[in-house]
PDB file of C-alpha atoms in Angstrom:
ATOM      1  CA  MET R 115     -11.874 -21.106  -5.515  1.00 47.00           C
ATOM      2  CA  PRO R 116     -12.221 -18.290  -2.982  1.00 46.00           C
ATOM      3  CA  LYS R 117     -15.794 -17.605  -2.074  1.00 46.00           C
ATOM      4  CA  LYS R 118     -17.228 -14.292  -3.144  1.00 45.00           C
ATOM      5  CA  ARG R 119     -16.567 -11.628  -0.624  1.00 45.00           C
ATOM      6  CA  LEU R 120     -19.545 -10.531   1.437  1.00 46.00           C
ATOM      7  CA  ARG R 121     -19.671  -6.780   1.534  1.00 47.00           C
ATOM      8  CA  ASN R 122     -19.521  -5.483   5.068  1.00 49.00           C
ATOM      9  CA  PRO R 123     -21.564  -2.279   5.326  1.00 43.00           C
ATOM     10  CA  GLU R 124     -18.760  -0.803   7.441  1.00 48.00           C
ATOM     11  CA  GLU R 125     -16.079  -1.532   4.864  1.00 47.00           C
ATOM     12  CA  ARG R 126     -14.339   1.566   3.582  1.00 43.00           C
ATOM     13  CA  THR R 127     -13.995   2.899   0.090  1.00 39.00           C
ATOM     14  CA  HIS R 128     -10.664   4.158  -1.140  1.00 45.00           C
ATOM     15  CA  GLY R 129      -9.514   7.522   0.163  1.00 43.00           C
ATOM     16  CA  GLU R 130      -9.966  10.835  -1.547  1.00 44.00           C
ATOM     17  CA  PRO R 131      -7.739  12.071  -4.383  1.00 46.00           C
ATOM     18  CA  THR R 132      -4.557  13.883  -3.495  1.00 49.00           C
ATOM     19  CA  SER R 133      -2.893  16.939  -4.995  1.00 48.00           C
ATOM     20  CA  VAL R 134      -1.611  17.101  -8.546  1.00 49.00           C
ATOM     21  CA  LEU R 135       1.706  18.368  -7.194  1.00 51.00           C
ATOM     22  CA  ARG R 136       2.270  15.331  -4.965  1.00 51.00           C
ATOM     23  CA  ARG R 137       1.283  12.954  -7.749  1.00 51.00           C
ATOM     24  CA  SER R 138       3.693  14.726 -10.107  1.00 49.00           C
ATOM     25  CA  LEU R 139       6.616  14.347  -7.703  1.00 48.00           C
ATOM     26  CA  ILE R 140       6.319  10.565  -7.559  1.00 51.00           C
ATOM     27  CA  GLY R 141       4.783  10.008 -10.962  1.00 50.00           C
ATOM     28  CA  GLY R 142       7.197  12.185 -12.880  1.00 48.00           C
ATOM     29  CA  ILE R 143      10.069   9.837 -12.078  1.00 47.00           C
ATOM     30  CA  ILE R 144       8.172   6.613 -12.616  1.00 54.00           C
ATOM     31  CA  LEU R 145       6.509   7.830 -15.812  1.00 49.00           C
ATOM     32  CA  ALA R 146       9.620   7.317 -17.895  1.00 44.00           C
ATOM     33  CA  VAL R 147       9.378   3.556 -17.411  1.00 44.00           C
ATOM     34  CA  LEU R 148       5.640   3.206 -16.762  1.00 49.00           C
ATOM     35  CA  LEU R 149       4.309   5.354 -19.588  1.00 44.00           C
ATOM     36  CA  ALA R 150       2.130   2.597 -21.019  1.00 37.00           C
ATOM     37  CA  ILE R 151       0.508   1.525 -17.764  1.00 38.00           C
ATOM     38  CA  ALA R 152      -3.200   2.227 -17.887  1.00 34.00           C
ATOM     39  CA  GLY R 153      -4.414   4.621 -15.247  1.00 39.00           C
ATOM     40  CA  LEU R 154      -1.097   6.284 -14.430  1.00 41.00           C
ATOM     41  CA  VAL R 155      -1.953   9.501 -16.237  1.00 34.00           C
ATOM     42  CA  ALA R 156      -5.227   9.699 -14.345  1.00 38.00           C
ATOM     43  CA  TYR R 157      -3.260   9.043 -11.169  1.00 40.00           C
ATOM     44  CA  LEU R 158      -1.061  12.079 -11.825  1.00 35.00           C
ATOM     45  CA  ASN R 159      -3.982  14.345 -12.684  1.00 35.00           C
ATOM     46  CA  ARG R 160      -6.436  13.571  -9.928  1.00 40.00           C
ATOM     47  CA  THR R 161      -7.712  16.801  -8.400  1.00 33.00           C
ATOM     48  CA  ASP R 162      -8.045  17.832  -4.796  1.00 34.00           C
ATOM     49  CA  SER R 163     -11.194  17.008  -2.891  1.00 31.00           C
ATOM     50  CA  PRO R 164     -12.552  18.776   0.193  1.00 29.00           C
ATOM     51  CA  ALA R 165     -10.582  18.131   3.348  1.00 28.00           C
ATOM     52  CA  SER R 166     -11.238  14.736   4.811  1.00 30.00           C
ATOM     53  CA  ALA R 167     -11.630  13.549   8.363  1.00 30.00           C
ATOM     54  CA  LYS R 168      -8.262  11.809   8.241  1.00 34.00           C
ATOM     55  CA  PRO R 169      -5.549  13.179  10.506  1.00 32.00           C
ATOM     56  CA  SER R 170      -2.151  14.175   9.182  1.00 33.00           C
ATOM     57  CA  PRO R 171       0.093  11.170   8.569  1.00 34.00           C
ATOM     58  CA  PRO R 172       2.574  10.267  11.274  1.00 33.00           C
ATOM     59  CA  SER R 173       5.758  12.310  11.353  1.00 32.00           C
ATOM     60  CA  ALA R 174       8.472  11.039   9.055  1.00 31.00           C
ATOM     61  CA  SER R 175      10.917  10.966  11.940  1.00 31.00           C
ATOM     62  CA  GLY R 176      11.955   7.380  11.323  1.00 34.00           C
ATOM     63  CA  PRO R 177      11.328   3.999  12.881  1.00 33.00           C
ATOM     64  CA  GLU R 178      11.596   5.346  16.404  1.00 34.00           C
ATOM     65  CA  SER R 179       8.164   6.962  15.999  1.00 35.00           C
ATOM     66  CA  SER R 180       6.592   3.546  15.373  1.00 37.00           C
ATOM     67  CA  PRO R 181       5.722   0.933  17.973  1.00 39.00           C
ATOM     68  CA  SER R 182       8.229  -1.881  18.069  1.00 39.00           C
ATOM     69  CA  PRO R 183       7.207  -5.291  16.715  1.00 38.00           C
ATOM     70  CA  GLU R 184       7.655  -6.698  20.195  1.00 36.00           C
ATOM     71  CA  ALA R 185       5.350  -4.130  21.754  1.00 36.00           C
ATOM     72  CA  ALA R 186       2.785  -4.560  19.007  1.00 39.00           C
ATOM     73  CA  GLY R 187       2.956  -8.312  19.266  1.00 40.00           C
ATOM     74  CA  SER R 188       1.975  -8.142  22.933  1.00 39.00           C
ATOM     75  CA  LYS R 189      -1.440  -6.808  21.884  1.00 47.00           C
ATOM     76  CA  GLY R 190      -2.191  -9.057  18.947  1.00 52.00           C
ATOM     77  CA  VAL R 191      -0.975  -9.934  15.481  1.00 54.00           C
ATOM     78  CA  ALA R 192       1.414  -7.125  14.565  1.00 59.00           C
ATOM     79  CA  VAL R 193       2.081  -5.683  11.131  1.00 70.00           C
ATOM     80  CA  ALA R 194       5.200  -7.423   9.902  1.00 82.00           C
ATOM     81  CA  ALA R 195       8.508  -5.600   9.690  1.00 88.00           C
ATOM     82  CA  PRO R 196       9.796  -4.926   6.155  1.00 93.00           C
ATOM     83  CA  PRO R 197      12.019  -7.708   4.803  1.00 94.00           C
ATOM     84  CA  LYS R 198      15.681  -7.049   4.137  1.00 96.00           C
ATOM     85  CA  THR R 199      15.818  -7.815   0.434  1.00 96.00           C
ATOM     86  CA  SER R 200      17.018  -6.231  -2.797  1.00 96.00           C
ATOM     87  CA  ASP R 201      14.446  -8.175  -4.842  1.00 97.00           C
ATOM     88  CA  PRO R 202      11.587  -5.807  -5.837  1.00 97.00           C
ATOM     89  CA  ILE R 203       9.141  -8.643  -6.492  1.00 97.00           C
ATOM     90  CA  ALA R 204       9.793 -10.327  -3.137  1.00 97.00           C
ATOM     91  CA  PHE R 205       9.454  -6.988  -1.372  1.00 97.00           C
ATOM     92  CA  ALA R 206       6.254  -6.075  -3.241  1.00 98.00           C
ATOM     93  CA  LYS R 207       4.639  -9.380  -2.273  1.00 97.00           C
ATOM     94  CA  ALA R 208       5.484  -8.822   1.374  1.00 97.00           C
ATOM     95  CA  ALA R 209       4.252  -5.220   1.242  1.00 97.00           C
ATOM     96  CA  THR R 210       0.984  -6.245  -0.398  1.00 97.00           C
ATOM     97  CA  LYS R 211       0.335  -8.787   2.344  1.00 96.00           C
ATOM     98  CA  VAL R 212       0.804  -6.040   4.927  1.00 96.00           C
ATOM     99  CA  LEU R 213      -1.440  -3.603   3.055  1.00 96.00           C
ATOM    100  CA  TRP R 214      -4.228  -6.172   2.832  1.00 95.00           C
ATOM    101  CA  THR R 215      -3.924  -7.192   6.487  1.00 95.00           C
ATOM    102  CA  TYR R 216      -5.289  -5.308   9.502  1.00 95.00           C
ATOM    103  CA  ASP R 217      -6.804  -6.007  12.914  1.00 96.00           C
ATOM    104  CA  THR R 218      -9.060  -3.329  14.323  1.00 95.00           C
ATOM    105  CA  ARG R 219      -9.589  -5.451  17.437  1.00 94.00           C
ATOM    106  CA  ALA R 220      -5.987  -5.044  18.591  1.00 94.00           C
ATOM    107  CA  PHE R 221      -4.649  -1.822  17.070  1.00 95.00           C
ATOM    108  CA  SER R 222      -5.805   1.729  16.606  1.00 96.00           C
ATOM    109  CA  GLN R 223      -5.709   3.301  13.172  1.00 96.00           C
ATOM    110  CA  ALA R 224      -2.790   5.496  14.256  1.00 96.00           C
ATOM    111  CA  GLU R 225      -0.802   2.472  15.461  1.00 95.00           C
ATOM    112  CA  HIS R 226      -1.466   0.651  12.199  1.00 95.00           C
ATOM    113  CA  LEU R 227      -0.289   3.619  10.121  1.00 96.00           C
ATOM    114  CA  ALA R 228       2.794   4.112  12.296  1.00 94.00           C
ATOM    115  CA  VAL R 229       4.012   0.597  11.558  1.00 91.00           C
ATOM    116  CA  LEU R 230       3.212   0.903   7.835  1.00 95.00           C
ATOM    117  CA  LYS R 231       5.400   4.016   7.816  1.00 95.00           C
ATOM    118  CA  ARG R 232       8.418   1.804   8.448  1.00 95.00           C
ATOM    119  CA  TRP R 233       7.970   0.237   5.007  1.00 97.00           C
ATOM    120  CA  MET R 234       8.335   3.564   3.190  1.00 97.00           C
ATOM    121  CA  SER R 235      11.292   4.896   1.270  1.00 96.00           C
ATOM    122  CA  GLY R 236      13.097   7.622   3.172  1.00 93.00           C
ATOM    123  CA  GLU R 237      13.504   9.636  -0.044  1.00 94.00           C
ATOM    124  CA  LYS R 238      10.688  12.145   0.166  1.00 89.00           C
ATOM    125  CA  LYS R 239      11.046  13.015  -3.510  1.00 89.00           C
ATOM    126  CA  TYR R 240       9.811   9.560  -4.470  1.00 91.00           C
ATOM    127  CA  ALA R 241       7.749   8.398  -1.480  1.00 94.00           C
ATOM    128  CA  ASP R 242       3.991   8.970  -1.797  1.00 95.00           C
ATOM    129  CA  TRP R 243       2.754   8.310   1.742  1.00 95.00           C
ATOM    130  CA  LYS R 244      -0.743   9.505   0.858  1.00 95.00           C
ATOM    131  CA  SER R 245      -1.176   6.671  -1.630  1.00 95.00           C
ATOM    132  CA  ILE R 246      -0.551   4.295   1.291  1.00 95.00           C
ATOM    133  CA  THR R 247      -2.911   5.990   3.736  1.00 95.00           C
ATOM    134  CA  ASP R 248      -5.584   5.844   1.049  1.00 94.00           C
ATOM    135  CA  GLN R 249      -5.494   2.051   1.508  1.00 93.00           C
ATOM    136  CA  VAL R 250      -6.377   2.340   5.223  1.00 95.00           C
ATOM    137  CA  PRO R 251      -9.842   3.048   6.672  1.00 94.00           C
ATOM    138  CA  SER R 252     -10.360   6.541   8.061  1.00 95.00           C
ATOM    139  CA  PRO R 253     -10.215   7.004  11.858  1.00 95.00           C
ATOM    140  CA  VAL R 254     -14.002   7.220  12.128  1.00 96.00           C
ATOM    141  CA  LEU R 255     -14.569   4.108  10.036  1.00 96.00           C
ATOM    142  CA  TRP R 256     -11.770   2.268  11.841  1.00 96.00           C
ATOM    143  CA  SER R 257     -13.570   2.957  15.136  1.00 95.00           C
ATOM    144  CA  ARG R 258     -16.801   1.489  13.796  1.00 95.00           C
ATOM    145  CA  MET R 259     -14.922  -1.517  12.441  1.00 95.00           C
ATOM    146  CA  HIS R 260     -13.333  -1.933  15.880  1.00 95.00           C
ATOM    147  CA  ASP R 261     -16.804  -2.057  17.426  1.00 95.00           C
ATOM    148  CA  ASN R 262     -17.655  -4.719  14.872  1.00 93.00           C
ATOM    149  CA  ARG R 263     -14.366  -6.584  15.595  1.00 94.00           C
ATOM    150  CA  GLN R 264     -13.412  -6.532  11.928  1.00 95.00           C
ATOM    151  CA  HIS R 265     -10.071  -7.905  10.804  1.00 95.00           C
ATOM    152  CA  ALA R 266      -8.506  -8.992   7.526  1.00 95.00           C
ATOM    153  CA  SER R 267      -5.796 -11.380   6.410  1.00 94.00           C
ATOM    154  CA  ALA R 268      -4.203 -12.020   3.040  1.00 95.00           C
ATOM    155  CA  ASP R 269      -2.821 -14.888   1.011  1.00 96.00           C
ATOM    156  CA  ILE R 270      -0.408 -13.708  -1.663  1.00 97.00           C
ATOM    157  CA  GLY R 271      -0.213 -15.553  -4.963  1.00 96.00           C
ATOM    158  CA  GLU R 272       2.348 -14.205  -7.399  1.00 96.00           C
ATOM    159  CA  GLY R 273       4.134 -11.003  -8.268  1.00 97.00           C
ATOM    160  CA  HIS R 274       5.503  -9.837 -11.605  1.00 97.00           C
ATOM    161  CA  PHE R 275       6.704  -6.797 -13.511  1.00 96.00           C
ATOM    162  CA  PRO R 276       3.825  -5.522 -15.670  1.00 95.00           C
ATOM    163  CA  GLN R 277       4.347  -6.041 -19.380  1.00 93.00           C
ATOM    164  CA  ALA R 278       4.240  -2.293 -20.018  1.00 91.00           C
ATOM    165  CA  PHE R 279       7.016  -1.788 -17.479  1.00 91.00           C
ATOM    166  CA  LYS R 280       9.190  -4.468 -19.092  1.00 92.00           C
ATOM    167  CA  THR R 281       8.587  -3.043 -22.562  1.00 91.00           C
ATOM    168  CA  ALA R 282       9.387   0.525 -21.526  1.00 87.00           C
ATOM    169  CA  LEU R 283      12.471  -0.589 -19.620  1.00 87.00           C
ATOM    170  CA  ALA R 284      13.743  -2.561 -22.609  1.00 90.00           C
ATOM    171  CA  GLN R 285      13.335   0.512 -24.804  1.00 89.00           C
ATOM    172  CA  ASP R 286      15.210   2.764 -22.364  1.00 88.00           C
ATOM    173  CA  PRO R 287      17.189   0.723 -19.803  1.00 86.00           C
ATOM    174  CA  GLY R 288      18.832   3.806 -18.350  1.00 88.00           C
ATOM    175  CA  ALA R 289      15.519   5.435 -17.398  1.00 86.00           C
ATOM    176  CA  ILE R 290      15.351   3.593 -14.099  1.00 90.00           C
ATOM    177  CA  THR R 291      18.802   4.543 -12.861  1.00 90.00           C
ATOM    178  CA  GLU R 292      17.786   7.889 -11.352  1.00 88.00           C
ATOM    179  CA  ALA R 293      15.243   6.637  -8.827  1.00 92.00           C
ATOM    180  CA  TYR R 294      15.502   2.828  -9.140  1.00 94.00           C
ATOM    181  CA  VAL R 295      11.714   2.586  -8.772  1.00 95.00           C
ATOM    182  CA  TYR R 296      10.158  -0.620 -10.104  1.00 95.00           C
ATOM    183  CA  ALA R 297       6.508  -1.359 -10.854  1.00 96.00           C
ATOM    184  CA  VAL R 298       5.343  -4.709  -9.502  1.00 97.00           C
ATOM    185  CA  THR R 299       1.867  -6.197  -9.778  1.00 97.00           C
ATOM    186  CA  VAL R 300       0.857  -8.625  -7.042  1.00 97.00           C
ATOM    187  CA  THR R 301      -2.187 -10.899  -6.957  1.00 97.00           C
ATOM    188  CA  GLY R 302      -3.753 -12.791  -4.086  1.00 97.00           C
ATOM    189  CA  ASN R 303      -6.800 -13.113  -1.864  1.00 96.00           C
ATOM    190  CA  GLN R 304      -8.029 -11.011   1.048  1.00 95.00           C
ATOM    191  CA  THR R 305     -10.236 -12.560   3.722  1.00 95.00           C
ATOM    192  CA  LEU R 306     -12.419 -10.492   6.051  1.00 93.00           C
ATOM    193  CA  ALA R 307     -14.134 -11.504   9.268  1.00 94.00           C
ATOM    194  CA  TRP R 308     -16.207  -9.666  11.854  1.00 91.00           C
ATOM    195  CA  LYS R 309     -18.263 -10.496  14.902  1.00 90.00           C
ATOM    196  CA  GLY R 310     -21.044 -12.988  14.536  1.00 83.00           C
ATOM    197  CA  SER R 311     -20.931 -15.032  11.354  1.00 77.00           C
ATOM    198  CA  GLY R 312     -19.781 -12.256   9.048  1.00 80.00           C
ATOM    199  CA  ALA R 313     -16.992 -13.327   6.751  1.00 87.00           C
ATOM    200  CA  GLY R 314     -15.987 -13.180   3.125  1.00 90.00           C
ATOM    201  CA  ALA R 315     -13.106 -13.228   0.680  1.00 91.00           C
ATOM    202  CA  GLU R 316     -12.174 -11.919  -2.736  1.00 92.00           C
ATOM    203  CA  ALA R 317      -9.371 -12.127  -5.254  1.00 95.00           C
ATOM    204  CA  ARG R 318      -7.396  -8.902  -5.525  1.00 95.00           C
ATOM    205  CA  SER R 319      -4.502  -7.396  -7.422  1.00 96.00           C
ATOM    206  CA  MET R 320      -2.387  -4.313  -6.826  1.00 95.00           C
ATOM    207  CA  THR R 321       0.502  -2.528  -8.542  1.00 97.00           C
ATOM    208  CA  LEU R 322       3.124  -1.037  -6.265  1.00 96.00           C
ATOM    209  CA  ALA R 323       6.071   1.254  -6.897  1.00 96.00           C
ATOM    210  CA  VAL R 324       9.074  -0.252  -5.099  1.00 97.00           C
ATOM    211  CA  GLN R 325      12.422   1.489  -4.746  1.00 96.00           C
ATOM    212  CA  CYS R 326      15.450  -0.833  -4.772  1.00 97.00           C
ATOM    213  CA  ARG R 327      18.686   1.078  -5.068  1.00 96.00           C
ATOM    214  CA  PRO R 328      21.864  -0.959  -5.621  1.00 95.00           C
ATOM    215  CA  HIS R 329      23.342  -2.347  -2.393  1.00 93.00           C
ATOM    216  CA  GLN R 330      20.311  -1.190  -0.376  1.00 95.00           C
ATOM    217  CA  ASN R 331      17.204  -2.939   0.891  1.00 96.00           C
ATOM    218  CA  CYS R 332      14.013  -2.248  -1.023  1.00 97.00           C
ATOM    219  CA  ALA R 333      11.427   0.175   0.298  1.00 97.00           C
ATOM    220  CA  LEU R 334       7.869   1.078  -0.649  1.00 97.00           C
ATOM    221  CA  ALA R 335       7.411   4.231  -2.741  1.00 96.00           C
ATOM    222  CA  ALA R 336       3.720   4.207  -3.635  1.00 95.00           C
ATOM    223  CA  VAL R 337       0.619   2.254  -4.530  1.00 95.00           C
ATOM    224  CA  LEU R 338      -0.660   2.985  -8.036  1.00 93.00           C
ATOM    225  CA  PRO R 339      -4.422   3.551  -8.422  1.00 87.00           C
ATOM    226  CA  ASN R 340      -4.953   0.771 -10.963  1.00 88.00           C
ATOM    227  CA  ALA R 341      -3.426  -2.696 -11.200  1.00 89.00           C
ATOM    228  CA  ALA R 342      -1.362  -3.082 -14.362  1.00 90.00           C
ATOM    229  CA  PRO R 343      -1.361  -6.498 -16.093  1.00 91.00           C
TER     230      PRO R 343
END
């Protein structure tokens, strides 16, 4: 059994809510097949908070704006490149591992975000980049974690389509054919370590929205605010 995670005082909380408009753009498409998933309505109706200290996300100019895996690997353990797969569950498991893994010793927050950007769907109508950046510590907190040499790794257990997704899809199989966005819940364990003897681990779960159009590799669309069983 994984030992109970020790709470690092420098560990972040999740990022601030984003606009109702942005949530509606991604959620409006997914809602047809995820209507019964708990928390989705709240996700679409979260209100704006005061401006945060986070910078604007990296430009959506494509992979060329991100450091190459080879260049990143020369500094430390790089964020993995997205797998070439049309299997939403396999992709979601790989994406979850990346989202639960970071190394503030070797990479800046901007570098980490730039490589995560490569996992995103290029269809702006469905891609909710803000839901991804909400999973990453703010620049100020990242700097403090760097001073503390904090890093995290992940062991992924299993991935599955939530029951509500399967039920809704069975009731209306054609609902998914506009965006081809699938809900996938992934479980696993995240392990943290920092300088000195600080360390800990906890079991986690996450529900992702993964876009897998026919004859195309899957891409990440969003992270939902609550894990669906």
